[in-house]
PDB file of C-alpha atoms in Angstrom:
ATOM      1  CA  MET A  63     -19.483  33.533  58.882  1.00 50.00           C
ATOM      2  CA  ILE A  64     -17.251  30.608  59.866  1.00 58.00           C
ATOM      3  CA  LEU A  65     -16.327  28.407  56.943  1.00 65.00           C
ATOM      4  CA  ALA A  66     -16.753  24.635  56.890  1.00 79.00           C
ATOM      5  CA  TYR A  67     -13.431  23.237  55.701  1.00 93.00           C
ATOM      6  CA  ALA A  68     -13.226  20.129  53.571  1.00 94.00           C
ATOM      7  CA  ASP A  69     -10.854  18.075  55.714  1.00 95.00           C
ATOM      8  CA  GLN A  70     -12.428  17.550  59.138  1.00 94.00           C
ATOM      9  CA  ARG A  71     -10.553  14.348  60.021  1.00 95.00           C
ATOM     10  CA  SER A  72      -9.136  13.882  63.489  1.00 95.00           C
ATOM     11  CA  TRP A  73      -5.744  12.358  64.264  1.00 95.00           C
ATOM     12  CA  LEU A  74      -4.355  11.440  67.676  1.00 93.00           C
ATOM     13  CA  GLY A  75      -7.324  13.186  69.224  1.00 93.00           C
ATOM     14  CA  ILE A  76      -6.682  16.445  67.330  1.00 96.00           C
ATOM     15  CA  PRO A  77      -9.833  17.699  65.560  1.00 96.00           C
ATOM     16  CA  ASN A  78      -9.351  19.043  62.034  1.00 96.00           C
ATOM     17  CA  ALA A  79      -5.861  17.657  62.434  1.00 97.00           C
ATOM     18  CA  TRP A  80      -4.246  18.530  59.131  1.00 97.00           C
ATOM     19  CA  ASP A  81      -5.536  22.091  59.050  1.00 97.00           C
ATOM     20  CA  VAL A  82      -4.160  22.439  62.596  1.00 97.00           C
ATOM     21  CA  LEU A  83      -0.787  20.741  62.085  1.00 97.00           C
ATOM     22  CA  SER A  84      -0.114  22.416  58.736  1.00 98.00           C
ATOM     23  CA  ASN A  85       0.424  25.646  60.690  1.00 98.00           C
ATOM     24  CA  LEU A  86       3.764  24.333  61.966  1.00 98.00           C
ATOM     25  CA  PRO A  87       5.636  25.711  58.904  1.00 98.00           C
ATOM     26  CA  PHE A  88       4.642  29.239  59.978  1.00 98.00           C
ATOM     27  CA  LEU A  89       6.463  28.730  63.271  1.00 98.00           C
ATOM     28  CA  VAL A  90       9.508  27.221  61.565  1.00 98.00           C
ATOM     29  CA  VAL A  91       9.745  30.024  59.005  1.00 98.00           C
ATOM     30  CA  GLY A  92       9.202  32.756  61.585  1.00 97.00           C
ATOM     31  CA  VAL A  93      11.874  31.387  63.913  1.00 96.00           C
ATOM     32  CA  PHE A  94      14.302  30.906  61.031  1.00 95.00           C
ATOM     33  CA  GLY A  95      13.765  34.477  59.840  1.00 94.00           C
ATOM     34  CA  MET A  96      14.338  35.870  63.338  1.00 91.00           C
ATOM     35  CA  TRP A  97      17.454  33.734  63.683  1.00 89.00           C
ATOM     36  CA  ALA A  98      18.799  35.027  60.368  1.00 86.00           C
ATOM     37  CA  MET A  99      18.345  38.617  61.576  1.00 81.00           C
ATOM     38  CA  ARG A 100      19.797  38.105  65.059  1.00 73.00           C
ATOM     39  CA  ARG A 101      22.731  35.883  64.128  1.00 55.00           C
ATOM     40  CA  ARG A 102      24.275  38.531  61.905  1.00 51.00           C
ATOM     41  CA  GLU A 103      23.056  41.637  63.687  1.00 50.00           C
ATOM     42  CA  GLY A 104      26.446  43.295  63.713  1.00 54.00           C
ATOM     43  CA  THR A 105      27.293  42.783  60.041  1.00 59.00           C
ATOM     44  CA  CYS A 106      23.950  42.651  58.225  1.00 65.00           C
ATOM     45  CA  PRO A 107      23.626  45.627  55.814  1.00 66.00           C
ATOM     46  CA  ILE A 108      19.827  45.858  56.217  1.00 77.00           C
ATOM     47  CA  PRO A 109      19.087  49.331  57.664  1.00 76.00           C
ATOM     48  CA  ALA A 110      17.814  49.250  61.244  1.00 76.00           C
ATOM     49  CA  TRP A 111      14.901  51.624  60.660  1.00 79.00           C
ATOM     50  CA  PRO A 112      12.489  50.701  59.340  1.00 90.00           C
ATOM     51  CA  ASP A 113      13.704  47.669  57.372  1.00 90.00           C
ATOM     52  CA  ARG A 114      15.164  45.567  60.161  1.00 90.00           C
ATOM     53  CA  TRP A 115      12.193  46.220  62.434  1.00 94.00           C
ATOM     54  CA  ALA A 116       9.790  45.509  59.599  1.00 95.00           C
ATOM     55  CA  PHE A 117      11.479  42.156  58.979  1.00 95.00           C
ATOM     56  CA  ILE A 118      11.252  41.420  62.705  1.00 94.00           C
ATOM     57  CA  ALA A 119       7.536  42.271  62.633  1.00 96.00           C
ATOM     58  CA  LEU A 120       7.075  40.054  59.571  1.00 97.00           C
ATOM     59  CA  PHE A 121       8.820  37.031  61.072  1.00 97.00           C
ATOM     60  CA  SER A 122       7.367  37.391  64.563  1.00 96.00           C
ATOM     61  CA  GLY A 123       3.910  37.879  63.073  1.00 97.00           C
ATOM     62  CA  THR A 124       4.388  34.791  60.922  1.00 97.00           C
ATOM     63  CA  ALA A 125       5.458  32.701  63.914  1.00 97.00           C
ATOM     64  CA  SER A 126       2.406  33.936  65.815  1.00 97.00           C
ATOM     65  CA  VAL A 127       0.134  32.875  62.960  1.00 97.00           C
ATOM     66  CA  ALA A 128       1.061  29.279  63.791  1.00 97.00           C
ATOM     67  CA  PHE A 129      -0.575  29.589  67.207  1.00 97.00           C
ATOM     68  CA  GLY A 130      -3.525  31.761  66.219  1.00 97.00           C
ATOM     69  CA  SER A 131      -4.450  29.717  63.171  1.00 97.00           C
ATOM     70  CA  ALA A 132      -3.960  26.387  64.948  1.00 97.00           C
ATOM     71  CA  ALA A 133      -6.212  27.540  67.801  1.00 96.00           C
ATOM     72  CA  TYR A 134      -8.848  28.631  65.303  1.00 97.00           C
ATOM     73  CA  HIS A 135      -8.821  25.368  63.354  1.00 96.00           C
ATOM     74  CA  LEU A 136      -9.032  23.298  66.537  1.00 95.00           C
ATOM     75  CA  ALA A 137     -12.486  24.766  67.144  1.00 94.00           C
ATOM     76  CA  PRO A 138     -13.483  27.298  64.452  1.00 93.00           C
ATOM     77  CA  SER A 139     -15.391  30.267  65.857  1.00 93.00           C
ATOM     78  CA  ARG A 140     -15.637  34.003  65.276  1.00 90.00           C
ATOM     79  CA  ASP A 141     -13.747  34.771  68.483  1.00 92.00           C
ATOM     80  CA  ARG A 142     -10.876  32.476  67.574  1.00 94.00           C
ATOM     81  CA  LEU A 143     -10.744  33.861  64.051  1.00 95.00           C
ATOM     82  CA  VAL A 144      -9.712  37.187  65.569  1.00 96.00           C
ATOM     83  CA  TRP A 145      -6.539  35.549  66.947  1.00 95.00           C
ATOM     84  CA  ASP A 146      -5.915  34.014  63.537  1.00 95.00           C
ATOM     85  CA  ARG A 147      -6.158  37.323  61.700  1.00 96.00           C
ATOM     86  CA  LEU A 148      -4.368  39.618  64.164  1.00 96.00           C
ATOM     87  CA  PRO A 149      -0.827  38.299  63.513  1.00 97.00           C
ATOM     88  CA  MET A 150      -1.554  38.092  59.786  1.00 95.00           C
ATOM     89  CA  SER A 151      -2.468  41.784  59.767  1.00 96.00           C
ATOM     90  CA  ILE A 152       0.899  42.595  61.366  1.00 96.00           C
ATOM     91  CA  ALA A 153       2.710  40.542  58.732  1.00 95.00           C
ATOM     92  CA  PHE A 154       0.870  42.325  55.894  1.00 94.00           C
ATOM     93  CA  ALA A 155       1.707  45.737  57.370  1.00 95.00           C
ATOM     94  CA  ALA A 156       5.377  44.744  57.633  1.00 96.00           C
ATOM     95  CA  LEU A 157       5.425  43.479  54.053  1.00 94.00           C
ATOM     96  CA  LEU A 158       3.965  46.720  52.769  1.00 94.00           C
ATOM     97  CA  THR A 159       6.538  48.736  54.719  1.00 95.00           C
ATOM     98  CA  LEU A 160       9.381  46.675  53.280  1.00 94.00           C
ATOM     99  CA  ALA A 161       8.087  47.060  49.729  1.00 91.00           C
ATOM    100  CA  ILE A 162       7.819  50.841  50.142  1.00 92.00           C
ATOM    101  CA  SER A 163      11.321  51.029  51.584  1.00 91.00           C
ATOM    102  CA  GLU A 164      12.964  48.798  48.997  1.00 87.00           C
ATOM    103  CA  ARG A 165      11.236  50.016  45.849  1.00 87.00           C
ATOM    104  CA  PHE A 166      10.020  53.548  46.515  1.00 86.00           C
ATOM    105  CA  SER A 167      11.313  55.579  49.457  1.00 88.00           C
ATOM    106  CA  ARG A 168      12.889  54.645  52.772  1.00 89.00           C
ATOM    107  CA  ARG A 169      11.747  57.991  54.164  1.00 92.00           C
ATOM    108  CA  TRP A 170       8.126  57.169  53.359  1.00 93.00           C
ATOM    109  CA  ALA A 171       8.585  53.741  54.894  1.00 93.00           C
ATOM    110  CA  GLN A 172       9.981  55.310  58.068  1.00 94.00           C
ATOM    111  CA  THR A 173       6.934  57.565  58.275  1.00 95.00           C
ATOM    112  CA  LEU A 174       4.341  54.880  57.527  1.00 95.00           C
ATOM    113  CA  PHE A 175       5.682  51.873  59.430  1.00 96.00           C
ATOM    114  CA  ILE A 176       4.123  52.571  62.838  1.00 96.00           C
ATOM    115  CA  PRO A 177       0.769  53.770  61.400  1.00 97.00           C
ATOM    116  CA  LEU A 178       0.569  50.655  59.223  1.00 96.00           C
ATOM    117  CA  LEU A 179       1.519  48.444  62.153  1.00 95.00           C
ATOM    118  CA  LEU A 180      -1.358  49.947  64.137  1.00 96.00           C
ATOM    119  CA  LEU A 181      -3.758  49.926  61.197  1.00 96.00           C
ATOM    120  CA  GLY A 182      -3.421  46.185  60.648  1.00 95.00           C
ATOM    121  CA  PRO A 183      -4.768  45.010  64.010  1.00 96.00           C
ATOM    122  CA  ALA A 184      -7.282  47.889  63.965  1.00 97.00           C
ATOM    123  CA  THR A 185      -8.920  46.442  60.825  1.00 97.00           C
ATOM    124  CA  VAL A 186      -9.269  43.072  62.571  1.00 97.00           C
ATOM    125  CA  LEU A 187     -10.745  44.588  65.720  1.00 96.00           C
ATOM    126  CA  PHE A 188     -13.103  46.686  63.585  1.00 97.00           C
ATOM    127  CA  TRP A 189     -14.286  43.524  61.839  1.00 96.00           C
ATOM    128  CA  ALA A 190     -14.751  41.772  65.192  1.00 95.00           C
ATOM    129  CA  ALA A 191     -16.851  44.662  66.499  1.00 95.00           C
ATOM    130  CA  THR A 192     -18.932  45.407  63.393  1.00 95.00           C
ATOM    131  CA  GLY A 193     -18.713  42.411  61.062  1.00 93.00           C
ATOM    132  CA  GLU A 194     -17.324  44.689  58.344  1.00 95.00           C
ATOM    133  CA  ILE A 195     -14.496  42.795  56.637  1.00 94.00           C
ATOM    134  CA  ARG A 196     -13.649  45.242  53.852  1.00 95.00           C
ATOM    135  CA  PRO A 197     -10.941  47.245  55.693  1.00 95.00           C
ATOM    136  CA  TYR A 198      -9.100  44.022  56.537  1.00 95.00           C
ATOM    137  CA  GLY A 199      -9.516  42.762  52.976  1.00 93.00           C
ATOM    138  CA  ALA A 200      -8.252  46.086  51.618  1.00 92.00           C
ATOM    139  CA  LEU A 201      -5.151  45.827  53.810  1.00 91.00           C
ATOM    140  CA  GLN A 202      -4.448  42.254  52.721  1.00 90.00           C
ATOM    141  CA  TYR A 203      -5.118  42.510  49.011  1.00 90.00           C
ATOM    142  CA  GLY A 204      -4.107  46.154  48.740  1.00 89.00           C
ATOM    143  CA  SER A 205      -0.719  45.359  50.242  1.00 89.00           C
ATOM    144  CA  LEU A 206      -0.145  42.562  47.766  1.00 88.00           C
ATOM    145  CA  LEU A 207      -1.214  44.736  44.823  1.00 91.00           C
ATOM    146  CA  VAL A 208       1.084  47.549  45.928  1.00 89.00           C
ATOM    147  CA  ILE A 209       3.979  45.124  46.315  1.00 90.00           C
ATOM    148  CA  ALA A 210       3.356  43.602  42.870  1.00 91.00           C
ATOM    149  CA  ALA A 211       3.084  47.053  41.266  1.00 90.00           C
ATOM    150  CA  SER A 212       6.250  48.267  42.993  1.00 88.00           C
ATOM    151  CA  LEU A 213       8.229  45.343  41.590  1.00 87.00           C
ATOM    152  CA  VAL A 214       7.161  46.330  38.076  1.00 86.00           C
ATOM    153  CA  LEU A 215       7.130  50.130  38.241  1.00 86.00           C
ATOM    154  CA  PHE A 216      10.084  51.043  40.438  1.00 82.00           C
ATOM    155  CA  PRO A 217      13.770  50.115  40.147  1.00 74.00           C
ATOM    156  CA  ARG A 218      15.209  47.952  42.860  1.00 72.00           C
ATOM    157  CA  ARG A 219      17.104  49.679  45.659  1.00 70.00           C
ATOM    158  CA  ALA A 220      18.656  46.427  46.952  1.00 70.00           C
ATOM    159  CA  PRO A 221      19.280  42.946  45.474  1.00 74.00           C
ATOM    160  CA  GLY A 222      16.652  40.269  45.872  1.00 84.00           C
ATOM    161  CA  THR A 223      13.818  40.928  43.417  1.00 89.00           C
ATOM    162  CA  THR A 224      13.619  37.218  42.610  1.00 92.00           C
ATOM    163  CA  TYR A 225      12.826  36.407  46.240  1.00 95.00           C
ATOM    164  CA  TRP A 226       9.994  38.926  46.241  1.00 94.00           C
ATOM    165  CA  VAL A 227       8.561  37.524  43.005  1.00 94.00           C
ATOM    166  CA  LEU A 228       8.732  33.962  44.297  1.00 96.00           C
ATOM    167  CA  GLY A 229       7.148  35.026  47.581  1.00 95.00           C
ATOM    168  CA  LEU A 230       4.236  36.666  45.766  1.00 94.00           C
ATOM    169  CA  ALA A 231       3.826  33.614  43.547  1.00 95.00           C
ATOM    170  CA  CYS A 232       3.613  31.381  46.617  1.00 97.00           C
ATOM    171  CA  TYR A 233       0.971  33.584  48.155  1.00 94.00           C
ATOM    172  CA  ALA A 234      -1.030  33.706  44.914  1.00 94.00           C
ATOM    173  CA  LEU A 235      -0.919  29.908  44.881  1.00 97.00           C
ATOM    174  CA  ALA A 236      -2.076  29.891  48.513  1.00 96.00           C
ATOM    175  CA  LYS A 237      -5.130  32.011  47.698  1.00 94.00           C
ATOM    176  CA  LEU A 238      -5.948  29.734  44.766  1.00 96.00           C
ATOM    177  CA  LEU A 239      -5.692  26.642  46.962  1.00 97.00           C
ATOM    178  CA  GLU A 240      -7.987  28.315  49.483  1.00 94.00           C
ATOM    179  CA  THR A 241     -10.718  28.658  46.865  1.00 95.00           C
ATOM    180  CA  VAL A 242     -10.460  25.013  45.758  1.00 97.00           C
ATOM    181  CA  ASP A 243     -10.269  23.503  49.230  1.00 96.00           C
ATOM    182  CA  THR A 244     -12.954  20.876  48.636  1.00 95.00           C
ATOM    183  CA  GLU A 245     -11.957  20.095  45.058  1.00 96.00           C
ATOM    184  CA  VAL A 246      -8.359  19.344  46.069  1.00 97.00           C
ATOM    185  CA  PHE A 247      -9.531  17.108  48.908  1.00 97.00           C
ATOM    186  CA  ARG A 248     -11.870  15.174  46.644  1.00 96.00           C
ATOM    187  CA  ALA A 249      -9.173  14.776  44.017  1.00 96.00           C
ATOM    188  CA  THR A 250      -6.431  13.613  46.370  1.00 94.00           C
ATOM    189  CA  GLU A 251      -8.536  11.970  49.107  1.00 90.00           C
ATOM    190  CA  TYR A 252      -5.646  12.781  51.407  1.00 94.00           C
ATOM    191  CA  VAL A 253      -4.922  16.509  51.620  1.00 97.00           C
ATOM    192  CA  SER A 254      -7.179  19.543  51.269  1.00 97.00           C
ATOM    193  CA  GLY A 255      -6.628  22.831  49.508  1.00 97.00           C
ATOM    194  CA  HIS A 256      -6.705  24.679  52.822  1.00 97.00           C
ATOM    195  CA  THR A 257      -3.964  22.521  54.300  1.00 97.00           C
ATOM    196  CA  LEU A 258      -1.811  23.184  51.247  1.00 98.00           C
ATOM    197  CA  LYS A 259      -2.690  26.863  51.495  1.00 97.00           C
ATOM    198  CA  HIS A 260      -0.972  27.044  54.881  1.00 98.00           C
ATOM    199  CA  ILE A 261       2.166  25.451  53.447  1.00 98.00           C
ATOM    200  CA  ALA A 262       2.223  27.694  50.365  1.00 98.00           C
ATOM    201  CA  SER A 263       1.746  30.829  52.500  1.00 97.00           C
ATOM    202  CA  ALA A 264       4.610  29.816  54.768  1.00 98.00           C
ATOM    203  CA  MET A 265       6.787  29.223  51.713  1.00 97.00           C
ATOM    204  CA  GLY A 266       6.074  32.786  50.611  1.00 97.00           C
ATOM    205  CA  VAL A 267       7.571  34.116  53.847  1.00 97.00           C
ATOM    206  CA  TRP A 268      10.377  31.565  53.580  1.00 97.00           C
ATOM    207  CA  CYS A 269      11.434  33.301  50.351  1.00 96.00           C
ATOM    208  CA  LEU A 270      11.896  36.556  52.282  1.00 96.00           C
ATOM    209  CA  ALA A 271      13.711  34.756  55.086  1.00 95.00           C
ATOM    210  CA  MET A 272      16.122  33.450  52.464  1.00 94.00           C
ATOM    211  CA  LEU A 273      16.463  37.001  51.137  1.00 93.00           C
ATOM    212  CA  VAL A 274      17.576  38.122  54.599  1.00 92.00           C
ATOM    213  CA  ARG A 275      19.964  35.199  54.848  1.00 89.00           C
ATOM    214  CA  ARG A 276      21.505  36.070  51.486  1.00 86.00           C
ATOM    215  CA  ARG A 277      21.941  39.745  52.291  1.00 82.00           C
ATOM    216  CA  CYS A 278      23.349  39.082  55.742  1.00 78.00           C
ATOM    217  CA  ARG A 279      25.674  36.243  54.780  1.00 68.00           C
ATOM    218  CA  PRO A 280      29.171  36.988  56.090  1.00 59.00           C
ATOM    219  CA  ALA A 281      31.733  37.747  53.431  1.00 51.00           C
ATOM    220  CA  THR A 282      33.880  34.777  52.482  1.00 45.00           C
ATOM    221  CA  LEU A 283      37.503  35.167  53.520  1.00 39.00           C
ATOM    222  CA  THR A 284      40.025  34.718  50.726  1.00 38.00           C
ATOM    223  CA  THR A 285      43.776  34.303  50.809  1.00 35.00           C
TER     224      THR A 285
END
């Protein structure tokens, strides 16, 4: 079922303009995260496998969400929703890999990264073929639950727990805003909950991009 979103205003000929344009932060965050990885490739202490590749999958998936989600909101349909969810499934798989590597076992992360990366899109294609959304929902919410549990139950293996906590908080806020889409629009008469959801979700990934930037920051020279 395709949802009817609260804010259906057009602007400059763009239908559902604010739900379309609010995807721009995904592109900005994804590009920034990729830049942070590439700029310091030779000195960044993040292990190449699987952590560095998982971060690349996260940031490239996030950047791709900007295009898939914008295309969907321009003309919501089941077919276009597939292109919205495919890059998100890659980002969730990458997040889960990073959480396993950082809080539990890098060896397990090395083993699971490729299967998870394949599983994500497979759940979307399965939904598209059958209408069964539960595998995709299990990947999305299961990943977030595993990440939250890992932050509580396992000691950190690298600095940056605060960035993870803030990222999860942003995503929790995004899911809340998604459920009160209409109520936010009625209250503000300007912006909808779904538009703000896009921004909050992008901010969650921004927290991890800042984590990469902090870890890969060149050492300051002293005299």
